[in-house]
Amino acid sequence: MKTLIVIFTTCVMSSLAGQIQDKAARIDSVFSSLHQQDQFSGNVLIAENGKAIFQKSYGKAFREQNRDLNSESLFELASVSKQFTAMGIMVLKKQGKLKYEDSLRKFFPELPYYGITVRQLLNHTSGLPDYMELAAKHWDSTKIMTNDSMIRLLAEKKPEIHFRPGEQWEYSNTGYALLGSIIEKASGQHFAQFMAKNVYQPAGMKRTQVYHKRLEQRTIDNYAYGYVKDAKRGYVMADSSAVEKTTVYSLDGIFGDGITNSSTTDLLKWDQALYREKLVSKQMMAEAFTPGRLNNGKPTEYGFGWLLKQTEPFGEIQYHSGGWPGYVTYIERHPRQNKTIIILANAGSANGKIATVRNILYDLKVKPRIKITPQEKILQQYVGSYQFSKNNILKITVEEGKLMGQVNDHTPHELHAEAEDLFFRADRDFSIRFVKDTAGKVTKLQIIQEGPTMEAEKM
């Protein structure tokens, strides 16, 4: 009998190992294809039950020195940093040093914004104006802005609030930068010191740190430098890009909404720490993963530093993306099954393939999209330039009866129609919908993707 049990167990384990190897090979093919097309350089880690079933690096950490990426390479996390800032606030709540219902003006009475709570900053329902837009208008870009100078600028220029606190949900970098400064006020410590002692180290994250590359003028071993695509020179370091160098320099001193740097290995440790009470209680973690609510009681899709959604067949998904010149980052947690997806890019992006990776992880077969062929007169309605932000423009053209999309100076790609107003790229897991006004004129487009829908107005 014992022999039969051993044989059965060996067969089961062998079968599971084979399934994991198959998943890993299929996942590798996704990222290898993107890398071979010069669309992705970065690190990927996919885990089940806290164990990596796939971890691999693609490309260079430092192109000028021909230095390869590896599993310990450190990346700027951009907005993935927000979940760490949120945890810093939660730790201070646990320590009794602040309350979620504390007013913003308790910490910064000089700011002309009333009725905003710490909870609303965490949930992105504050209505605060964008500090980046304020900096573009009023900041000397030859200097590095810090949180203190950002707060002084808000107090001096008094840009209007976008809506009454709690009335709407609007993603706010300003709100999370202010949370970073609240951590300093409430703790009496520098943000970087508090986060290292109270968040990164307790979670077992050995390399994770706050890093202002240009402000501090220090270097980090095994650092993944960020690269952006230049029309004439190919990938160049963001610091030497004519389009991005001013942004990465002048805003390098801001913390809270970004600037945490980490590796895929450390991020898996962080992910697993959230299942345990290493940082805060399970009750506090449950609140962090509860959607915020507007004044009218309507739930949002955001907790404390995490986007949230209920899906079938995956159950709850907790996730966040990040983007900064040279970096595109992503982390996704499936708490019901303890599965994790982590993608850190220092050139190009792989976020358009997240749905594909998720389906491989669950061994799901996906029906191919059915293409249709709209008349060219319909396609011509969509021709034009659509602006997401100052430096992010999508140009739509029609070439030989095909709708083409080109982001800034990147390579144009064909957009395939699945409805007269709905298109997709064959190599990405998102859709583009064109929106008309009541007169039937195309006024904007929407990117329907993982996370909030992005909109761009027609220029």
Tab-separated table of C-alpha atoms in Angstrom:
chain	number	residue	atom	x	y	z
A	1	MET	CA	0.000	0.000	0.000
A	2	LYS	CA	2.809	2.418	0.909
A	3	THR	CA	4.421	1.722	-2.451
A	4	LEU	CA	1.182	2.612	-4.276
A	5	ILE	CA	0.866	5.854	-2.296
A	6	VAL	CA	4.442	6.823	-3.135
A	7	ILE	CA	3.881	6.063	-6.818
A	8	PHE	CA	0.607	8.030	-6.862
A	9	THR	CA	2.194	11.010	-5.078
A	10	THR	CA	5.177	10.956	-7.434
A	11	CYS	CA	2.870	10.911	-10.461
A	12	VAL	CA	0.822	13.852	-9.135
A	13	MET	CA	3.929	15.901	-8.369
A	14	SER	CA	5.390	15.088	-11.774
A	15	SER	CA	2.143	16.164	-13.445
A	16	LEU	CA	2.055	19.455	-11.500
A	17	ALA	CA	5.699	20.136	-12.350
A	18	GLY	CA	4.917	19.528	-16.011
A	19	GLN	CA	1.968	21.943	-15.874
A	20	ILE	CA	4.140	24.636	-14.276
A	21	GLN	CA	6.858	24.133	-16.904
A	22	ASP	CA	4.256	24.427	-19.656
A	23	LYS	CA	2.874	27.650	-18.148
A	24	ALA	CA	6.390	29.055	-17.812
A	25	ALA	CA	7.211	28.257	-21.438
A	26	ARG	CA	4.013	29.925	-22.662
A	27	ILE	CA	4.592	33.002	-20.479
A	28	ASP	CA	8.185	33.217	-21.713
A	29	SER	CA	6.983	33.172	-25.326
A	30	VAL	CA	4.816	36.257	-24.649
A	31	PHE	CA	7.641	38.359	-23.243
A	32	SER	CA	10.329	36.986	-25.543
A	33	SER	CA	8.223	38.020	-28.530
A	34	LEU	CA	7.832	41.564	-27.193
A	35	HIS	CA	11.559	41.744	-26.426
A	36	GLN	CA	12.541	40.490	-29.880
A	37	GLN	CA	10.325	43.195	-31.403
A	38	ASP	CA	12.185	45.806	-29.298
A	39	GLN	CA	8.979	46.598	-27.412
A	40	PHE	CA	10.009	45.437	-23.939
A	41	SER	CA	13.015	45.412	-21.664
A	42	GLY	CA	12.441	44.433	-18.059
A	43	ASN	CA	11.875	41.829	-15.377
A	44	VAL	CA	8.901	39.502	-14.947
A	45	LEU	CA	7.870	37.395	-11.963
A	46	ILE	CA	4.757	35.199	-11.850
A	47	ALA	CA	3.988	33.374	-8.611
A	48	GLU	CA	1.551	30.855	-7.185
A	49	ASN	CA	1.189	30.432	-3.413
A	50	GLY	CA	4.127	32.718	-2.810
A	51	LYS	CA	6.531	30.720	-4.990
A	52	ALA	CA	7.807	31.978	-8.332
A	53	ILE	CA	6.734	29.682	-11.158
A	54	PHE	CA	8.333	32.051	-13.675
A	55	GLN	CA	11.023	34.682	-13.204
A	56	LYS	CA	13.126	36.080	-16.011
A	57	SER	CA	14.956	39.198	-17.185
A	58	TYR	CA	14.853	40.594	-20.721
A	59	GLY	CA	17.319	43.224	-21.869
A	60	LYS	CA	19.770	45.662	-20.372
A	61	ALA	CA	19.862	47.494	-17.048
A	62	PHE	CA	22.457	49.975	-18.346
A	63	ARG	CA	22.759	50.046	-22.127
A	64	GLU	CA	25.736	52.378	-22.201
A	65	GLN	CA	27.769	49.806	-20.232
A	66	ASN	CA	26.111	46.735	-21.801
A	67	ARG	CA	24.995	45.622	-18.340
A	68	ASP	CA	22.234	42.980	-18.258
A	69	LEU	CA	19.162	43.025	-16.056
A	70	ASN	CA	18.872	40.342	-13.375
A	71	SER	CA	16.307	39.361	-10.740
A	72	GLU	CA	17.723	41.837	-8.211
A	73	SER	CA	17.805	44.859	-10.550
A	74	LEU	CA	16.160	47.904	-8.975
A	75	PHE	CA	13.446	49.807	-10.878
A	76	GLU	CA	11.631	53.087	-10.238
A	77	LEU	CA	8.089	51.907	-9.454
A	78	ALA	CA	6.285	55.146	-10.393
A	79	SER	CA	2.664	54.913	-9.190
A	80	VAL	CA	3.056	51.369	-7.881
A	81	SER	CA	4.741	53.334	-5.055
A	82	LYS	CA	1.322	54.524	-3.868
A	83	GLN	CA	0.526	51.240	-2.091
A	84	PHE	CA	3.657	51.712	0.033
A	85	THR	CA	2.750	55.304	0.907
A	86	ALA	CA	-0.726	54.080	1.856
A	87	MET	CA	0.841	51.445	4.106
A	88	GLY	CA	2.964	54.139	5.758
A	89	ILE	CA	-0.244	55.993	6.631
A	90	MET	CA	-1.812	52.761	7.921
A	91	VAL	CA	1.184	52.099	10.174
A	92	LEU	CA	0.853	55.610	11.616
A	93	LYS	CA	-2.848	54.961	12.224
A	94	LYS	CA	-1.900	51.747	14.035
A	95	GLN	CA	0.624	53.734	16.114
A	96	GLY	CA	-2.091	56.248	17.059
A	97	LYS	CA	-0.320	59.147	15.346
A	98	LEU	CA	-3.137	60.018	12.946
A	99	LYS	CA	-6.708	59.151	11.999
A	100	TYR	CA	-8.177	58.546	8.557
A	101	GLU	CA	-10.722	61.296	9.239
A	102	ASP	CA	-8.043	63.886	10.099
A	103	SER	CA	-8.256	67.009	7.968
A	104	LEU	CA	-5.589	67.904	5.423
A	105	ARG	CA	-5.422	71.334	7.066
A	106	LYS	CA	-4.500	69.743	10.401
A	107	PHE	CA	-1.126	69.056	8.825
A	108	PHE	CA	-0.985	71.952	6.334
A	109	PRO	CA	-3.100	74.894	7.547
A	110	GLU	CA	-1.549	77.068	4.821
A	111	LEU	CA	-3.358	75.149	2.084
A	112	PRO	CA	-6.665	76.675	0.926
A	113	TYR	CA	-8.505	73.336	0.705
A	114	TYR	CA	-11.170	72.629	3.302
A	115	GLY	CA	-13.047	69.442	4.169
A	116	ILE	CA	-10.460	67.015	2.728
A	117	THR	CA	-9.641	64.012	4.906
A	118	VAL	CA	-6.702	61.623	4.934
A	119	ARG	CA	-9.133	58.897	3.855
A	120	GLN	CA	-10.141	60.921	0.782
A	121	LEU	CA	-6.477	61.375	-0.126
A	122	LEU	CA	-6.020	57.597	0.115
A	123	ASN	CA	-9.151	56.916	-1.973
A	124	HIS	CA	-8.510	59.620	-4.660
A	125	THR	CA	-11.740	61.467	-3.860
A	126	SER	CA	-10.205	64.751	-2.667
A	127	GLY	CA	-10.672	66.792	-5.864
A	128	LEU	CA	-7.212	68.367	-5.511
A	129	PRO	CA	-5.638	69.969	-8.600
A	130	ASP	CA	-2.667	68.329	-10.310
A	131	TYR	CA	0.693	69.555	-9.030
A	132	MET	CA	2.345	68.575	-12.336
A	133	GLU	CA	0.148	70.983	-14.272
A	134	LEU	CA	0.884	73.660	-11.662
A	135	ALA	CA	4.617	73.013	-12.000
A	136	ALA	CA	4.425	73.263	-15.794
A	137	LYS	CA	2.962	76.764	-15.453
A	138	HIS	CA	4.816	78.224	-12.498
A	139	TRP	CA	7.935	76.204	-11.622
A	140	ASP	CA	11.485	76.960	-12.785
A	141	SER	CA	12.300	73.677	-14.542
A	142	THR	CA	16.046	74.197	-14.033
A	143	LYS	CA	15.435	73.480	-10.325
A	144	ILE	CA	14.265	70.288	-8.628
A	145	MET	CA	10.867	70.566	-6.993
A	146	THR	CA	10.423	68.950	-3.576
A	147	ASN	CA	7.306	68.251	-1.539
A	148	ASP	CA	7.901	71.386	0.512
A	149	SER	CA	8.202	73.586	-2.578
A	150	MET	CA	5.117	71.908	-4.095
A	151	ILE	CA	3.101	72.711	-0.966
A	152	ARG	CA	4.339	76.327	-0.998
A	153	LEU	CA	3.316	76.620	-4.655
A	154	LEU	CA	-0.169	75.259	-3.916
A	155	ALA	CA	-0.525	77.716	-1.033
A	156	GLU	CA	0.688	80.643	-3.140
A	157	LYS	CA	-1.113	80.018	-6.435
A	158	LYS	CA	-4.263	78.476	-4.908
A	159	PRO	CA	-5.401	76.504	-7.985
A	160	GLU	CA	-9.084	75.653	-7.720
A	161	ILE	CA	-10.277	72.316	-6.470
A	162	HIS	CA	-11.826	70.110	-9.195
A	163	PHE	CA	-14.893	69.120	-7.174
A	164	ARG	CA	-16.197	69.094	-3.624
A	165	PRO	CA	-14.351	66.439	-1.586
A	166	GLY	CA	-16.048	63.065	-1.814
A	167	GLU	CA	-18.267	63.964	-4.776
A	168	GLN	CA	-16.224	62.159	-7.446
A	169	TRP	CA	-13.319	59.778	-7.961
A	170	GLU	CA	-10.306	61.284	-9.750
A	171	TYR	CA	-6.798	59.868	-9.694
A	172	SER	CA	-4.591	62.338	-7.833
A	173	ASN	CA	-0.798	62.375	-7.695
A	174	THR	CA	-1.112	65.529	-5.593
A	175	GLY	CA	-3.070	63.626	-2.956
A	176	TYR	CA	-0.425	60.934	-2.580
A	177	ALA	CA	2.448	63.425	-2.556
A	178	LEU	CA	0.654	65.159	0.320
A	179	LEU	CA	0.251	61.793	2.066
A	180	GLY	CA	4.026	61.420	1.818
A	181	SER	CA	4.447	64.761	3.573
A	182	ILE	CA	1.816	63.821	6.186
A	183	ILE	CA	3.957	60.766	7.005
A	184	GLU	CA	6.852	63.137	7.755
A	185	LYS	CA	4.667	65.466	9.841
A	186	ALA	CA	3.032	62.692	11.869
A	187	SER	CA	6.161	60.583	12.392
A	188	GLY	CA	8.747	63.324	12.850
A	189	GLN	CA	11.043	61.409	10.475
A	190	HIS	CA	12.140	61.833	6.880
A	191	PHE	CA	9.887	59.902	4.536
A	192	ALA	CA	12.670	57.583	3.328
A	193	GLN	CA	13.756	56.732	6.873
A	194	PHE	CA	10.232	56.059	8.112
A	195	MET	CA	9.361	53.869	5.137
A	196	ALA	CA	12.556	51.814	5.426
A	197	LYS	CA	12.113	51.134	9.141
A	198	ASN	CA	8.339	50.665	9.252
A	199	VAL	CA	7.399	49.214	5.869
A	200	TYR	CA	10.213	47.835	3.699
A	201	GLN	CA	12.283	46.129	6.395
A	202	PRO	CA	9.373	44.480	8.276
A	203	ALA	CA	8.145	43.111	4.933
A	204	GLY	CA	11.574	41.547	4.329
A	205	MET	CA	12.398	43.819	1.382
A	206	LYS	CA	16.171	44.090	1.429
A	207	ARG	CA	16.807	46.320	-1.607
A	208	THR	CA	13.680	48.493	-1.722
A	209	GLN	CA	14.280	52.175	-1.017
A	210	VAL	CA	13.246	55.734	-1.731
A	211	TYR	CA	15.659	57.074	-4.333
A	212	HIS	CA	15.885	60.566	-5.842
A	213	LYS	CA	18.470	59.840	-8.534
A	214	ARG	CA	19.123	63.448	-9.551
A	215	LEU	CA	18.479	65.225	-6.247
A	216	GLU	CA	20.674	62.890	-4.180
A	217	GLN	CA	23.363	62.448	-6.847
A	218	ARG	CA	24.211	58.961	-5.598
A	219	THR	CA	24.313	55.718	-7.519
A	220	ILE	CA	22.836	52.319	-6.682
A	221	ASP	CA	24.427	49.024	-7.610
A	222	ASN	CA	22.483	46.954	-10.132
A	223	TYR	CA	20.143	49.824	-11.019
A	224	ALA	CA	17.823	49.555	-14.028
A	225	TYR	CA	18.086	52.894	-15.825
A	226	GLY	CA	14.950	54.013	-17.641
A	227	TYR	CA	14.922	54.445	-21.436
A	228	VAL	CA	12.430	56.105	-23.776
A	229	LYS	CA	12.061	55.772	-27.534
A	230	ASP	CA	13.501	58.548	-29.671
A	231	ALA	CA	12.405	58.770	-33.308
A	232	LYS	CA	15.979	59.127	-34.610
A	233	ARG	CA	18.188	57.536	-31.957
A	234	GLY	CA	16.104	54.577	-30.772
A	235	TYR	CA	16.011	54.001	-27.010
A	236	VAL	CA	17.810	56.703	-25.039
A	237	MET	CA	18.068	57.329	-21.318
A	238	ALA	CA	15.156	59.508	-20.183
A	239	ASP	CA	17.642	62.077	-18.862
A	240	SER	CA	18.920	62.729	-22.393
A	241	SER	CA	15.526	62.719	-24.116
A	242	ALA	CA	14.547	66.092	-25.554
A	243	VAL	CA	10.931	65.368	-24.589
A	244	GLU	CA	11.344	63.876	-21.103
A	245	LYS	CA	14.577	65.216	-19.585
A	246	THR	CA	12.953	68.323	-18.105
A	247	THR	CA	10.227	66.290	-16.399
A	248	VAL	CA	12.505	63.660	-14.863
A	249	TYR	CA	14.850	66.347	-13.569
A	250	SER	CA	12.489	69.043	-12.302
A	251	LEU	CA	10.092	66.661	-10.480
A	252	ASP	CA	12.733	64.304	-9.074
A	253	GLY	CA	12.338	65.623	-5.509
A	254	ILE	CA	8.662	64.680	-5.088
A	255	PHE	CA	7.836	61.611	-2.988
A	256	GLY	CA	4.675	59.775	-1.945
A	257	ASP	CA	3.061	59.434	-5.347
A	258	GLY	CA	6.155	57.700	-6.746
A	259	ILE	CA	9.928	57.370	-6.222
A	260	THR	CA	9.921	54.019	-4.387
A	261	ASN	CA	12.436	51.730	-6.105
A	262	SER	CA	12.229	47.947	-5.890
A	263	SER	CA	12.901	44.611	-7.578
A	264	THR	CA	10.605	41.776	-8.633
A	265	THR	CA	12.072	39.622	-5.855
A	266	ASP	CA	11.293	42.228	-3.191
A	267	LEU	CA	7.816	42.846	-4.586
A	268	LEU	CA	6.927	39.171	-4.137
A	269	LYS	CA	8.037	39.461	-0.495
A	270	TRP	CA	5.784	42.524	-0.178
A	271	ASP	CA	2.876	40.681	-1.765
A	272	GLN	CA	3.203	37.778	0.659
A	273	ALA	CA	3.652	40.058	3.694
A	274	LEU	CA	0.173	41.440	3.037
A	275	TYR	CA	-1.340	38.002	3.761
A	276	ARG	CA	0.221	38.059	7.226
A	277	GLU	CA	0.201	40.559	10.069
A	278	LYS	CA	3.782	41.718	9.562
A	279	LEU	CA	2.782	45.370	9.123
A	280	VAL	CA	-0.791	45.906	10.301
A	281	SER	CA	-3.683	43.719	11.437
A	282	LYS	CA	-5.837	41.672	9.097
A	283	GLN	CA	-8.736	43.991	9.903
A	284	MET	CA	-6.716	47.030	8.775
A	285	MET	CA	-5.644	45.217	5.601
A	286	ALA	CA	-9.272	44.359	4.850
A	287	GLU	CA	-10.122	48.069	5.015
A	288	ALA	CA	-7.268	48.877	2.633
A	289	PHE	CA	-8.773	46.451	0.120
A	290	THR	CA	-12.302	47.840	0.507
A	291	PRO	CA	-13.483	50.242	-2.217
A	292	GLY	CA	-13.838	53.840	-1.120
A	293	ARG	CA	-17.270	55.455	-1.150
A	294	LEU	CA	-18.461	58.780	-2.486
A	295	ASN	CA	-20.700	61.121	-0.526
A	296	ASN	CA	-23.745	59.535	-2.166
A	297	GLY	CA	-22.697	56.072	-1.001
A	298	LYS	CA	-21.599	54.869	-4.435
A	299	PRO	CA	-18.452	52.690	-4.250
A	300	THR	CA	-15.331	53.495	-6.257
A	301	GLU	CA	-12.863	50.908	-7.562
A	302	TYR	CA	-9.961	52.073	-5.381
A	303	GLY	CA	-8.945	51.264	-1.816
A	304	PHE	CA	-5.765	52.463	-0.105
A	305	GLY	CA	-3.157	52.463	-2.886
A	306	TRP	CA	-4.811	49.604	-4.797
A	307	LEU	CA	-7.273	49.354	-7.669
A	308	LEU	CA	-9.894	46.704	-6.992
A	309	LYS	CA	-12.268	44.671	-9.111
A	310	GLN	CA	-14.417	41.572	-8.840
A	311	THR	CA	-14.093	39.208	-11.792
A	312	GLU	CA	-15.093	35.794	-12.991
A	313	PRO	CA	-13.468	33.344	-12.904
A	314	PHE	CA	-10.601	34.981	-11.017
A	315	GLY	CA	-12.499	36.448	-8.076
A	316	GLU	CA	-11.141	39.645	-6.528
A	317	ILE	CA	-8.148	41.235	-8.236
A	318	GLN	CA	-6.015	43.841	-6.460
A	319	TYR	CA	-3.667	45.678	-8.779
A	320	HIS	CA	-1.842	48.879	-9.704
A	321	SER	CA	0.180	50.146	-12.632
A	322	GLY	CA	2.814	52.839	-12.781
A	323	GLY	CA	4.291	54.987	-15.513
A	324	TRP	CA	7.141	57.492	-15.528
A	325	PRO	CA	9.566	58.400	-18.333
A	326	GLY	CA	11.623	55.234	-18.817
A	327	TYR	CA	9.499	52.995	-16.572
A	328	VAL	CA	6.237	51.076	-16.881
A	329	THR	CA	5.390	48.918	-13.856
A	330	TYR	CA	2.620	46.594	-12.741
A	331	ILE	CA	1.641	44.370	-9.824
A	332	GLU	CA	-1.485	42.225	-9.560
A	333	ARG	CA	-2.686	40.037	-6.684
A	334	HIS	CA	-5.347	37.311	-6.705
A	335	PRO	CA	-5.951	36.798	-2.970
A	336	ARG	CA	-8.445	33.950	-3.359
A	337	GLN	CA	-5.868	31.807	-5.198
A	338	ASN	CA	-2.683	33.514	-3.940
A	339	LYS	CA	-1.412	34.229	-7.446
A	340	THR	CA	0.782	37.204	-8.320
A	341	ILE	CA	1.829	38.982	-11.514
A	342	ILE	CA	4.753	41.441	-11.381
A	343	ILE	CA	6.134	43.225	-14.451
A	344	LEU	CA	8.812	45.947	-14.295
A	345	ALA	CA	9.919	47.572	-17.560
A	346	ASN	CA	12.791	50.007	-18.085
A	347	ALA	CA	12.095	50.336	-21.831
A	348	GLY	CA	8.865	49.802	-23.714
A	349	SER	CA	5.965	48.069	-21.965
A	350	ALA	CA	4.414	44.641	-21.531
A	351	ASN	CA	1.258	45.787	-19.735
A	352	GLY	CA	-0.748	45.252	-22.901
A	353	LYS	CA	-0.309	41.485	-22.455
A	354	ILE	CA	-1.504	41.172	-18.855
A	355	ALA	CA	-4.804	39.539	-19.796
A	356	THR	CA	-2.884	37.004	-21.890
A	357	VAL	CA	-0.588	36.179	-18.963
A	358	ARG	CA	-3.545	35.867	-16.615
A	359	ASN	CA	-5.255	33.410	-18.938
A	360	ILE	CA	-2.075	31.314	-19.174
A	361	LEU	CA	-1.818	31.340	-15.395
A	362	TYR	CA	-5.310	29.839	-15.153
A	363	ASP	CA	-4.901	27.685	-18.267
A	364	LEU	CA	-7.877	29.361	-19.940
A	365	LYS	CA	-8.570	29.241	-23.648
A	366	VAL	CA	-9.573	32.602	-25.109
A	367	LYS	CA	-11.691	32.950	-28.195
A	368	PRO	CA	-9.978	35.065	-30.868
A	369	ARG	CA	-11.485	38.452	-31.604
A	370	ILE	CA	-13.613	38.567	-34.728
A	371	LYS	CA	-12.483	41.269	-37.142
A	372	ILE	CA	-14.842	43.261	-39.344
A	373	THR	CA	-14.026	45.617	-42.215
A	374	PRO	CA	-15.729	49.017	-41.909
A	375	GLN	CA	-16.045	51.211	-44.986
A	376	GLU	CA	-13.210	53.690	-45.431
A	377	LYS	CA	-15.576	56.656	-45.030
A	378	ILE	CA	-16.250	55.444	-41.483
A	379	LEU	CA	-12.519	55.115	-40.753
A	380	GLN	CA	-11.900	58.649	-42.041
A	381	GLN	CA	-14.099	60.028	-39.224
A	382	TYR	CA	-11.483	58.941	-36.713
A	383	VAL	CA	-8.444	60.525	-38.387
A	384	GLY	CA	-6.720	63.098	-36.192
A	385	SER	CA	-4.575	63.548	-33.089
A	386	TYR	CA	-5.824	62.652	-29.614
A	387	GLN	CA	-4.098	64.058	-26.550
A	388	PHE	CA	-3.814	62.132	-23.274
A	389	SER	CA	-1.309	64.572	-21.782
A	390	LYS	CA	1.207	67.198	-22.865
A	391	ASN	CA	3.774	64.613	-24.019
A	392	ASN	CA	1.414	61.752	-24.881
A	393	ILE	CA	-0.431	62.042	-28.193
A	394	LEU	CA	-2.004	59.283	-30.285
A	395	LYS	CA	-2.158	60.029	-34.009
A	396	ILE	CA	-4.804	58.171	-36.034
A	397	THR	CA	-4.433	57.851	-39.817
A	398	VAL	CA	-5.855	55.733	-42.630
A	399	GLU	CA	-3.327	54.001	-44.889
A	400	GLU	CA	-4.451	51.768	-47.766
A	401	GLY	CA	-7.845	51.297	-46.158
A	402	LYS	CA	-6.382	50.394	-42.740
A	403	LEU	CA	-6.761	52.403	-39.545
A	404	MET	CA	-3.325	53.092	-38.038
A	405	GLY	CA	-2.358	54.363	-34.599
A	406	GLN	CA	0.952	55.986	-33.657
A	407	VAL	CA	1.909	57.132	-30.144
A	408	ASN	CA	4.276	60.114	-30.365
A	409	ASP	CA	7.216	59.023	-32.555
A	410	HIS	CA	6.781	55.275	-32.038
A	411	THR	CA	6.171	52.798	-34.855
A	412	PRO	CA	2.601	52.979	-36.259
A	413	HIS	CA	0.427	49.900	-35.670
A	414	GLU	CA	-2.691	48.702	-37.426
A	415	LEU	CA	-5.932	48.909	-35.475
A	416	HIS	CA	-8.370	46.122	-36.291
A	417	ALA	CA	-12.124	46.708	-36.053
A	418	GLU	CA	-14.403	44.490	-33.987
A	419	ALA	CA	-17.233	47.056	-34.283
A	420	GLU	CA	-17.547	50.268	-36.289
A	421	ASP	CA	-16.384	52.338	-33.291
A	422	LEU	CA	-14.296	49.705	-31.457
A	423	PHE	CA	-10.747	48.680	-32.455
A	424	PHE	CA	-7.844	46.675	-31.090
A	425	ARG	CA	-4.166	45.948	-31.674
A	426	ALA	CA	-3.353	42.323	-32.422
A	427	ASP	CA	-0.408	42.385	-29.999
A	428	ARG	CA	-2.154	44.115	-27.077
A	429	ASP	CA	-4.977	43.267	-24.692
A	430	PHE	CA	-6.860	46.563	-24.847
A	431	SER	CA	-9.506	48.158	-27.048
A	432	ILE	CA	-9.904	51.679	-28.453
A	433	ARG	CA	-13.398	53.123	-28.650
A	434	PHE	CA	-14.129	56.346	-30.540
A	435	VAL	CA	-16.760	58.587	-28.934
A	436	LYS	CA	-19.087	60.979	-30.752
A	437	ASP	CA	-21.073	63.945	-29.479
A	438	THR	CA	-24.811	64.377	-29.983
A	439	ALA	CA	-24.170	65.845	-33.438
A	440	GLY	CA	-22.320	62.702	-34.511
A	441	LYS	CA	-18.855	64.300	-34.481
A	442	VAL	CA	-15.923	62.296	-33.061
A	443	THR	CA	-14.649	64.216	-30.035
A	444	LYS	CA	-12.467	61.736	-28.120
A	445	LEU	CA	-11.308	58.158	-27.798
A	446	GLN	CA	-11.153	55.772	-24.877
A	447	ILE	CA	-8.537	53.142	-24.063
A	448	ILE	CA	-10.410	50.238	-22.483
A	449	GLN	CA	-7.815	48.285	-20.547
A	450	GLU	CA	-6.766	46.822	-17.220
A	451	GLY	CA	-7.496	49.584	-14.721
A	452	PRO	CA	-9.419	52.809	-15.240
A	453	THR	CA	-10.460	53.698	-18.794
A	454	MET	CA	-8.170	56.369	-20.261
A	455	GLU	CA	-9.613	59.165	-22.384
A	456	ALA	CA	-7.976	61.461	-24.924
A	457	GLU	CA	-9.633	64.514	-26.433
A	458	LYS	CA	-9.425	65.024	-30.177
A	459	MET	CA	-7.154	67.983	-30.905
